[in-house]
Tab-separated table of N, CA, C and O in Angstrom:
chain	number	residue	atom	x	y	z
A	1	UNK	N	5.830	-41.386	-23.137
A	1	UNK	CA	6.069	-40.031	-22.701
A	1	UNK	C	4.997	-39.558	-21.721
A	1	UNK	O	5.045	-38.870	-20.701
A	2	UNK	N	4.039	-40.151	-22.368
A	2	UNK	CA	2.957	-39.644	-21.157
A	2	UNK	C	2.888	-39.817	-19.464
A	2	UNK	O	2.667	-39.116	-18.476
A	3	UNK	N	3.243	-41.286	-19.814
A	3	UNK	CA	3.922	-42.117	-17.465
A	3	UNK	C	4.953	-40.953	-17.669
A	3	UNK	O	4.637	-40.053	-16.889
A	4	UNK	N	6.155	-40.576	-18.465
A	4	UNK	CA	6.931	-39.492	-17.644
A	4	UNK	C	6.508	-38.368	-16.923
A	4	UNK	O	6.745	-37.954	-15.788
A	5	UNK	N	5.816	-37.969	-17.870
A	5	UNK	CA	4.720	-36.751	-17.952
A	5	UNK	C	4.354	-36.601	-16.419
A	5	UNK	O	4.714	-35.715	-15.645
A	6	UNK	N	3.417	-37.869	-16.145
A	6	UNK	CA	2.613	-37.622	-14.983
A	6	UNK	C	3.264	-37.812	-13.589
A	6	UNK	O	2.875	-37.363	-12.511
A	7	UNK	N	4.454	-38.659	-13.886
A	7	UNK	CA	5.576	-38.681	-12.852
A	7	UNK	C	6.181	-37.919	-12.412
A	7	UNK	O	6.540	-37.958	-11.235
A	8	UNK	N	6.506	-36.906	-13.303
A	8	UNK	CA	7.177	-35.907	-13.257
A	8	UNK	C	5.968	-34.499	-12.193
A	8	UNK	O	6.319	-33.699	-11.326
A	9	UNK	N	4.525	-34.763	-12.816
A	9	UNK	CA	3.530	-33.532	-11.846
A	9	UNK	C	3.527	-34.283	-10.633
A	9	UNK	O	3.870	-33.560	-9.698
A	10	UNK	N	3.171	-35.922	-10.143
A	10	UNK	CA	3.596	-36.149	-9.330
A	10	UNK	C	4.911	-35.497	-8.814
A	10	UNK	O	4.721	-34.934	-7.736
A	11	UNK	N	6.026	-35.421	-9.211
A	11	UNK	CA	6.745	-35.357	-8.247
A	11	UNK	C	6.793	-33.966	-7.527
A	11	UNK	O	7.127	-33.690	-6.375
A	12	UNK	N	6.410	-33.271	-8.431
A	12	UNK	CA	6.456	-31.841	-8.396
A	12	UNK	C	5.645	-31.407	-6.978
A	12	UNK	O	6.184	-30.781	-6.066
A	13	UNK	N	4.063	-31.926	-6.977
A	13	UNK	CA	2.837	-32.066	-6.398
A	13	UNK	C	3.499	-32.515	-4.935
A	13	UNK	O	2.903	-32.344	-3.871
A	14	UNK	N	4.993	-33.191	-5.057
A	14	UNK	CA	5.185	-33.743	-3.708
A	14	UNK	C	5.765	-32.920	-2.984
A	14	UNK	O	5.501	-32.513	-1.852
A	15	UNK	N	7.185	-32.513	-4.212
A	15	UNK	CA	7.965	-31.047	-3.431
A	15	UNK	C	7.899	-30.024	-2.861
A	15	UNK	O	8.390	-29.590	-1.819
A	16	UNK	N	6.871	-29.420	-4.054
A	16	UNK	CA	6.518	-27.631	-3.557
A	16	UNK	C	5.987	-27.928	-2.350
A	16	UNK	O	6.662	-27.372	-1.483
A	17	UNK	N	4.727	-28.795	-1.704
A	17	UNK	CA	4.258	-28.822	-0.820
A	17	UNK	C	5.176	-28.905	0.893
A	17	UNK	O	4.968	-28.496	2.036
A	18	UNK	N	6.166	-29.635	0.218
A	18	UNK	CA	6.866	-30.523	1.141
A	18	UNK	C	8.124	-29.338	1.268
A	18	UNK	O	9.025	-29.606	2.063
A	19	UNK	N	8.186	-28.359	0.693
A	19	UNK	CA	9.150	-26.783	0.733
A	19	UNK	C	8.413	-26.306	1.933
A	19	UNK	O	8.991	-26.084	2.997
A	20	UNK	N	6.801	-26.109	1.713
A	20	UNK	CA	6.367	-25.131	3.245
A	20	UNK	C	6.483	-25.893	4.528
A	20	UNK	O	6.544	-25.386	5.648
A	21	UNK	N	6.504	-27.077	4.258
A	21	UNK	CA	6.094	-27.865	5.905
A	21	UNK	C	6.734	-27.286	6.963
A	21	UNK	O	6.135	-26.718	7.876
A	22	UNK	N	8.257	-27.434	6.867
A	22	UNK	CA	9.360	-27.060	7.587
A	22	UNK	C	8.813	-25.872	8.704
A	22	UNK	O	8.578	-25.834	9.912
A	23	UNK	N	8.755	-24.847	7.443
A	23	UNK	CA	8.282	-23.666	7.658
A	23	UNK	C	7.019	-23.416	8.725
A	23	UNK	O	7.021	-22.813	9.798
A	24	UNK	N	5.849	-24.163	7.965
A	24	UNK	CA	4.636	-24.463	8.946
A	24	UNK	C	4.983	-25.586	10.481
A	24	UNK	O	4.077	-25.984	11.212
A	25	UNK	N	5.738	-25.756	10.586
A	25	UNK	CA	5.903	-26.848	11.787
A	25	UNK	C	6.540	-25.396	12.576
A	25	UNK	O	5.844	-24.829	13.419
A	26	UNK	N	7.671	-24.964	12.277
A	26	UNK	CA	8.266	-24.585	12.677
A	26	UNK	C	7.811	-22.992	13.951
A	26	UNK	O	8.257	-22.507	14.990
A	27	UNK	N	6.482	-22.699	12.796
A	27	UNK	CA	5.617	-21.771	13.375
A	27	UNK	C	4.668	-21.984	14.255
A	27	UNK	O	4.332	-21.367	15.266
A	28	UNK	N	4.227	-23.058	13.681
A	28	UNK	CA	3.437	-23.638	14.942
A	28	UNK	C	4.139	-23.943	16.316
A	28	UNK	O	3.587	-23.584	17.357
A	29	UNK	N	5.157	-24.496	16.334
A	29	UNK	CA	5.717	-25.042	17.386
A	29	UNK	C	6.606	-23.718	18.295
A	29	UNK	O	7.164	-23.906	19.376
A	30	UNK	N	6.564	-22.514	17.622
A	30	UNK	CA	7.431	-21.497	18.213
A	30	UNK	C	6.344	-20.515	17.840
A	30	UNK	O	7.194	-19.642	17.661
A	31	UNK	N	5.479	-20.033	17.630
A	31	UNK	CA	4.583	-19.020	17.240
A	31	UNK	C	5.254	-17.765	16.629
A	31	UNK	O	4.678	-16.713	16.349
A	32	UNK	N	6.339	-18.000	16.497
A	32	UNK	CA	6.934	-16.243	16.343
A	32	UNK	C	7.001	-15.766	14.811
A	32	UNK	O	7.769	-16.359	14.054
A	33	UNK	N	6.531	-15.134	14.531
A	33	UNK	CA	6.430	-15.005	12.650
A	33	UNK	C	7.294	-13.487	12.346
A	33	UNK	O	6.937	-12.653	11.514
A	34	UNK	N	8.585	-13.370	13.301
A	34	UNK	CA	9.069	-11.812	12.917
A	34	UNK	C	9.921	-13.019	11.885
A	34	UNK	O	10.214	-14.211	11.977
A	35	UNK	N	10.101	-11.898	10.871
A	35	UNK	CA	11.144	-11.815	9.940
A	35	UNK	C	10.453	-12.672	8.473
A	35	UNK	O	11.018	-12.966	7.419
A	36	UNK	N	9.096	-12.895	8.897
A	36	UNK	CA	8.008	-13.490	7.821
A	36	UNK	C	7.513	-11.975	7.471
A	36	UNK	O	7.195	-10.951	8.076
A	37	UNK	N	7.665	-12.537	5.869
A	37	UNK	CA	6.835	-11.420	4.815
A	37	UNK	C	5.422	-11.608	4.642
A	37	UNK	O	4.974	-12.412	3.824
A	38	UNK	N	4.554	-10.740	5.541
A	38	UNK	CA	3.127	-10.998	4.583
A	38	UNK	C	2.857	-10.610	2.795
A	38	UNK	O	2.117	-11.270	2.067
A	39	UNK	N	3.510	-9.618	2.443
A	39	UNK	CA	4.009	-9.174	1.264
A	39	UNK	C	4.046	-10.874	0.743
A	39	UNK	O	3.130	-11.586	0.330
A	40	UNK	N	5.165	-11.097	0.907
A	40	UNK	CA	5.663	-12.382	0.012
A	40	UNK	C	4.866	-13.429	0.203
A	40	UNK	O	4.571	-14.051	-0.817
A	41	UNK	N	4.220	-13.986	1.704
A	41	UNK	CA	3.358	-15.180	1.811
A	41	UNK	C	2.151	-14.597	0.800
A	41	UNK	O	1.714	-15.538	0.139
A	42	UNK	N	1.474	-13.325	0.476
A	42	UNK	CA	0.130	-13.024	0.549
A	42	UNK	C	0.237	-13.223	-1.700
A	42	UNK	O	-0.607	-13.606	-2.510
A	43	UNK	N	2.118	-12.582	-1.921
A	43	UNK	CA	2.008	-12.896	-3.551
A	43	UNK	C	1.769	-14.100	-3.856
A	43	UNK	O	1.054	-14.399	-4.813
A	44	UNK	N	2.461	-15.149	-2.909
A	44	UNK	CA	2.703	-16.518	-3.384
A	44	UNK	C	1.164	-17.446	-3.083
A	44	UNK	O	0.939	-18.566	-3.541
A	45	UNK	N	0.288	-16.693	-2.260
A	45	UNK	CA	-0.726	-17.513	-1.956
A	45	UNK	C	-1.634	-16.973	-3.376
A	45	UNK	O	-2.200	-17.881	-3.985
A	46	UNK	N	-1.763	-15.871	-3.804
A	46	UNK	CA	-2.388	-15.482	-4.640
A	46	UNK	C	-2.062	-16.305	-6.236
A	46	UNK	O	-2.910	-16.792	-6.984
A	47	UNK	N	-0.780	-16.266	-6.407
A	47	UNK	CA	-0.075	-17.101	-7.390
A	47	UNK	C	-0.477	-18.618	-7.570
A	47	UNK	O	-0.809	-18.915	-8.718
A	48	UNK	N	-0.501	-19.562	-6.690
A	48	UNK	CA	-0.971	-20.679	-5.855
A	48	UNK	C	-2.480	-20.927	-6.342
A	48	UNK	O	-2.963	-21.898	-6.926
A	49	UNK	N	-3.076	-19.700	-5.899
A	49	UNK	CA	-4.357	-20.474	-5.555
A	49	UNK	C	-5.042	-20.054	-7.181
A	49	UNK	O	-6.207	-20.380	-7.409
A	50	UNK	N	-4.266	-19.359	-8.196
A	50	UNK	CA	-4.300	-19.176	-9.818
A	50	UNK	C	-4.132	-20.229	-10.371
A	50	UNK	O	-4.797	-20.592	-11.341
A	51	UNK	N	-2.894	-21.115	-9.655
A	51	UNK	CA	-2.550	-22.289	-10.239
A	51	UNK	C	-3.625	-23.186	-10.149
A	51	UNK	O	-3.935	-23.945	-11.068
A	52	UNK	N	-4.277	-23.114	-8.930
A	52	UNK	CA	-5.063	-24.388	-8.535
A	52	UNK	C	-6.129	-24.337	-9.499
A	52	UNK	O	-6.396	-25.425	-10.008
A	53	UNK	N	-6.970	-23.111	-9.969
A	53	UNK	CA	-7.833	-22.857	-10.526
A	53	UNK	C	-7.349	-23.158	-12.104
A	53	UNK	O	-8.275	-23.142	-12.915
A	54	UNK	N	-6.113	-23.410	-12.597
A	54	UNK	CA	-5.794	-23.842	-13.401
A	54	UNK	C	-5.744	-25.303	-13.726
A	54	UNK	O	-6.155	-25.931	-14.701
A	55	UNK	N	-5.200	-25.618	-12.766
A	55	UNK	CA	-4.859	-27.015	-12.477
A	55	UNK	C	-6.994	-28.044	-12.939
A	55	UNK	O	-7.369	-29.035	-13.564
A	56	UNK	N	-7.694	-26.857	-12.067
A	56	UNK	CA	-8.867	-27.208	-12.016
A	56	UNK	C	-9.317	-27.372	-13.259
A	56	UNK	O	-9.770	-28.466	-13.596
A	57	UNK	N	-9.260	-26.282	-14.155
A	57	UNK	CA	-9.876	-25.938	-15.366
A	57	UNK	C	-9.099	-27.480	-16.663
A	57	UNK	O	-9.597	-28.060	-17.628
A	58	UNK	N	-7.632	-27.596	-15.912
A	58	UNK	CA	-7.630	-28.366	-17.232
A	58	UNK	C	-7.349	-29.874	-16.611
A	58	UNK	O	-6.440	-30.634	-16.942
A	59	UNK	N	-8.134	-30.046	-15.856
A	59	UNK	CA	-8.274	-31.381	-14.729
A	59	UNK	C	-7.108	-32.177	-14.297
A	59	UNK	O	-7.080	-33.408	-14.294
A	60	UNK	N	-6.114	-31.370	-13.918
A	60	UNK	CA	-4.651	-32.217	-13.570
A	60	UNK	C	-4.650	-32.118	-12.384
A	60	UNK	O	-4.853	-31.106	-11.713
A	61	UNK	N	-4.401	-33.255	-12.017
A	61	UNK	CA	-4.938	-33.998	-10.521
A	61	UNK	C	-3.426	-33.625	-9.629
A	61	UNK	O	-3.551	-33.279	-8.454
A	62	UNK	N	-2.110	-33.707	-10.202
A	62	UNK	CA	-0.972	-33.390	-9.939
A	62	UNK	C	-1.047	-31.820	-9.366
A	62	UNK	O	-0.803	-31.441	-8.220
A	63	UNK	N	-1.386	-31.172	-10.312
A	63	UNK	CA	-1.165	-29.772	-10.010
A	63	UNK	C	-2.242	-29.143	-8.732
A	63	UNK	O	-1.914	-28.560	-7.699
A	64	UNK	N	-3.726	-29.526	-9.267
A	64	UNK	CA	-4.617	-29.554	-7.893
A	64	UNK	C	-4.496	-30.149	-6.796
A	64	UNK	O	-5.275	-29.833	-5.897
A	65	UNK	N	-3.485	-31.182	-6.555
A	65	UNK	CA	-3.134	-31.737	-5.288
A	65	UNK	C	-1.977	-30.976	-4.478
A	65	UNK	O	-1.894	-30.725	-3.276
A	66	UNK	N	-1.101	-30.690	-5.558
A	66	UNK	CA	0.100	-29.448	-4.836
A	66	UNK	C	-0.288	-28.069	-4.671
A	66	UNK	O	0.403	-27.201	-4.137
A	67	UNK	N	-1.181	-27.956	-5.054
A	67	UNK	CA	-1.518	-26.611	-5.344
A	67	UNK	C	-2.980	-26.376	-3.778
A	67	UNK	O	-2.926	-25.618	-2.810
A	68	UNK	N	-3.605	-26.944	-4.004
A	68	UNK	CA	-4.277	-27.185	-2.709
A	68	UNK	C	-3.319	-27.778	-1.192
A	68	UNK	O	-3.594	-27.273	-0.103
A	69	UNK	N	-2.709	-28.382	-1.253
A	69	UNK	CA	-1.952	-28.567	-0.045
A	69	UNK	C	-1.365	-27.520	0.312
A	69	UNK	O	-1.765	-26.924	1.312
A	70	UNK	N	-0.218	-27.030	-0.467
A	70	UNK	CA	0.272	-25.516	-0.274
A	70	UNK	C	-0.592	-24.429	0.108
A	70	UNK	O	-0.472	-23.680	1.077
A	71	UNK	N	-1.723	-24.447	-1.029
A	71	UNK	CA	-2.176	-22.893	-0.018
A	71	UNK	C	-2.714	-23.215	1.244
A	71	UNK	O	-2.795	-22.287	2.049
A	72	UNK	N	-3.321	-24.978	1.785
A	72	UNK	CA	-3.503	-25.214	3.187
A	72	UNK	C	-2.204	-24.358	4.082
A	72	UNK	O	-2.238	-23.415	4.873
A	73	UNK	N	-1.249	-25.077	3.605
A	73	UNK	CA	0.307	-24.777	4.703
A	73	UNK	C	0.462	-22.815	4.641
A	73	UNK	O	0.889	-22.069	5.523
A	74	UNK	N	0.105	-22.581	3.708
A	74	UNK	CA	0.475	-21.192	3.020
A	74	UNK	C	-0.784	-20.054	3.822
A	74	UNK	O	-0.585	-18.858	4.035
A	75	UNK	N	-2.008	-20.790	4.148
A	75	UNK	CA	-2.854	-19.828	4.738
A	75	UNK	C	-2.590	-20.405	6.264
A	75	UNK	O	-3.190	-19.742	7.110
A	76	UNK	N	-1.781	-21.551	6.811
A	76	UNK	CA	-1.832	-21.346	8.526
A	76	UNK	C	-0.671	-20.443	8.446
A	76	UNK	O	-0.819	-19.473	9.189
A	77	UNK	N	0.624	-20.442	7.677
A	77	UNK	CA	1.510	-19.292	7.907
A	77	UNK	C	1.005	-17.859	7.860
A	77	UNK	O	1.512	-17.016	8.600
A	78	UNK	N	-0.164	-17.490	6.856
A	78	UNK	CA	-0.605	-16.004	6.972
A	78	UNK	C	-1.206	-16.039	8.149
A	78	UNK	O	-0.871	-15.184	8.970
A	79	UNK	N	-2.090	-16.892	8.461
A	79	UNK	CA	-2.790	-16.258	9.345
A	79	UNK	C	-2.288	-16.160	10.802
A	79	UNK	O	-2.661	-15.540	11.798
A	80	UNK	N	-0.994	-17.280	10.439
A	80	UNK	CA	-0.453	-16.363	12.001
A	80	UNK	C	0.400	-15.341	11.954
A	80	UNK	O	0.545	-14.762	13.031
A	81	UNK	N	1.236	-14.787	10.717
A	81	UNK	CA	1.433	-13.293	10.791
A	81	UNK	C	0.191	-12.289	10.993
A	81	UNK	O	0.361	-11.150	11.430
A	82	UNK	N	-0.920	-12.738	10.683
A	82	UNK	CA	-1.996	-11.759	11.229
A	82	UNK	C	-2.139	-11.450	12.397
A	82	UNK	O	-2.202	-10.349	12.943
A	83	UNK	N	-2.217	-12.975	12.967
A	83	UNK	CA	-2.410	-12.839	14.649
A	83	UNK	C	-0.878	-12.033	15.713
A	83	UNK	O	-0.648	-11.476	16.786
A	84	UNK	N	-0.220	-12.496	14.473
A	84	UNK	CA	1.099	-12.094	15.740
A	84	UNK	C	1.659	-10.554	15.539
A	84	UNK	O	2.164	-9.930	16.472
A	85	UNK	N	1.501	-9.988	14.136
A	85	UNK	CA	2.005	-8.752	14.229
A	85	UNK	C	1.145	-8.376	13.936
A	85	UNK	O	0.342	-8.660	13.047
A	86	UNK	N	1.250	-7.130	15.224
A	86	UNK	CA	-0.012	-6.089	14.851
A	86	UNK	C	0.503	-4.754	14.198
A	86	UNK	O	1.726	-4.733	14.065
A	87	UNK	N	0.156	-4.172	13.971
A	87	UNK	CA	-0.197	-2.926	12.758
A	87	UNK	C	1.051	-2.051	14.110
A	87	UNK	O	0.899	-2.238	15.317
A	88	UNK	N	2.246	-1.099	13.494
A	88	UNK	CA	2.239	-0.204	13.821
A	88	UNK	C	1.565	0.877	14.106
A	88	UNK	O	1.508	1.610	13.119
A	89	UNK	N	1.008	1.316	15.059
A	89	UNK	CA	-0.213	2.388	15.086
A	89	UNK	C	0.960	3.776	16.230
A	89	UNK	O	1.223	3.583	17.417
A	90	UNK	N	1.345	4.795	15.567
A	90	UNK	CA	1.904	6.315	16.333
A	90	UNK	C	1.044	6.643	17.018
A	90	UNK	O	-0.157	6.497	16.791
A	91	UNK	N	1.457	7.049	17.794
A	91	UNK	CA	0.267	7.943	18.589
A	91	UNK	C	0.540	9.475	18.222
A	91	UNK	O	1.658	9.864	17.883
A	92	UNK	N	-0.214	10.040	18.287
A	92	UNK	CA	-0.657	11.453	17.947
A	92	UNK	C	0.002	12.329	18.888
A	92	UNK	O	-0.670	12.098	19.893
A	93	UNK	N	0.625	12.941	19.138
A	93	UNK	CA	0.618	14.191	20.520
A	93	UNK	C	0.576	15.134	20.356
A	93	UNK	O	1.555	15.488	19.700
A	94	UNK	N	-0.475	16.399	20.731
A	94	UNK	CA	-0.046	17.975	20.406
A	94	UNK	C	0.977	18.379	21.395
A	94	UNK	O	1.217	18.007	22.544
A	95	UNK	N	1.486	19.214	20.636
A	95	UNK	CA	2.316	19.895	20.777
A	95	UNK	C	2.726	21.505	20.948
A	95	UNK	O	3.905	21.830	21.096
């Protein structure tokens, strides 16, 4: 049970990671990040990088390997919604 066990975080360790790539290629190669949630990238990186610290604490090499790759792929996607959308800012006018 145990080779299942670890086959199974392997495989896991391969997927989740291999879910953002697409995503990260896709940004890179077109820069455009409308219709990307920082909201949603910023829960899931936070979620992620809980895991990793989990993963850490109870030394599973599976979970710290997916879990570190992802938030790699997971922080070039934030940080180019940073760079690319800027802040709505109104302008003021009296009236």
């Amino acid at each position: 049970m145990e080779i299942f066990t670890q086959v199974l975080g392997y495989l896991a360790a391969i997927c989740i990671p291999l879910a953002f790539l697409p995503q990260t290629i896709k940004l890179i190669k077109t820069r455009k990040t409308s219709g990307l949630s920082i909201f949603s990238y910023s829960v899931y990186q936070l979620g992620g990088l809980t895991f990793l610290i989990f993963g850490i604490l109870r030394n599973d090499i599976p979970m710290i390997t997916c879990q570190s790759i992802t938030a790699f792929l997971n922080f070039i996607i934030i940080s180019n919604i940073f760079r690319k959308q800027k802040p709505q800012i109104k302008e003021v006018t009296n009236a």
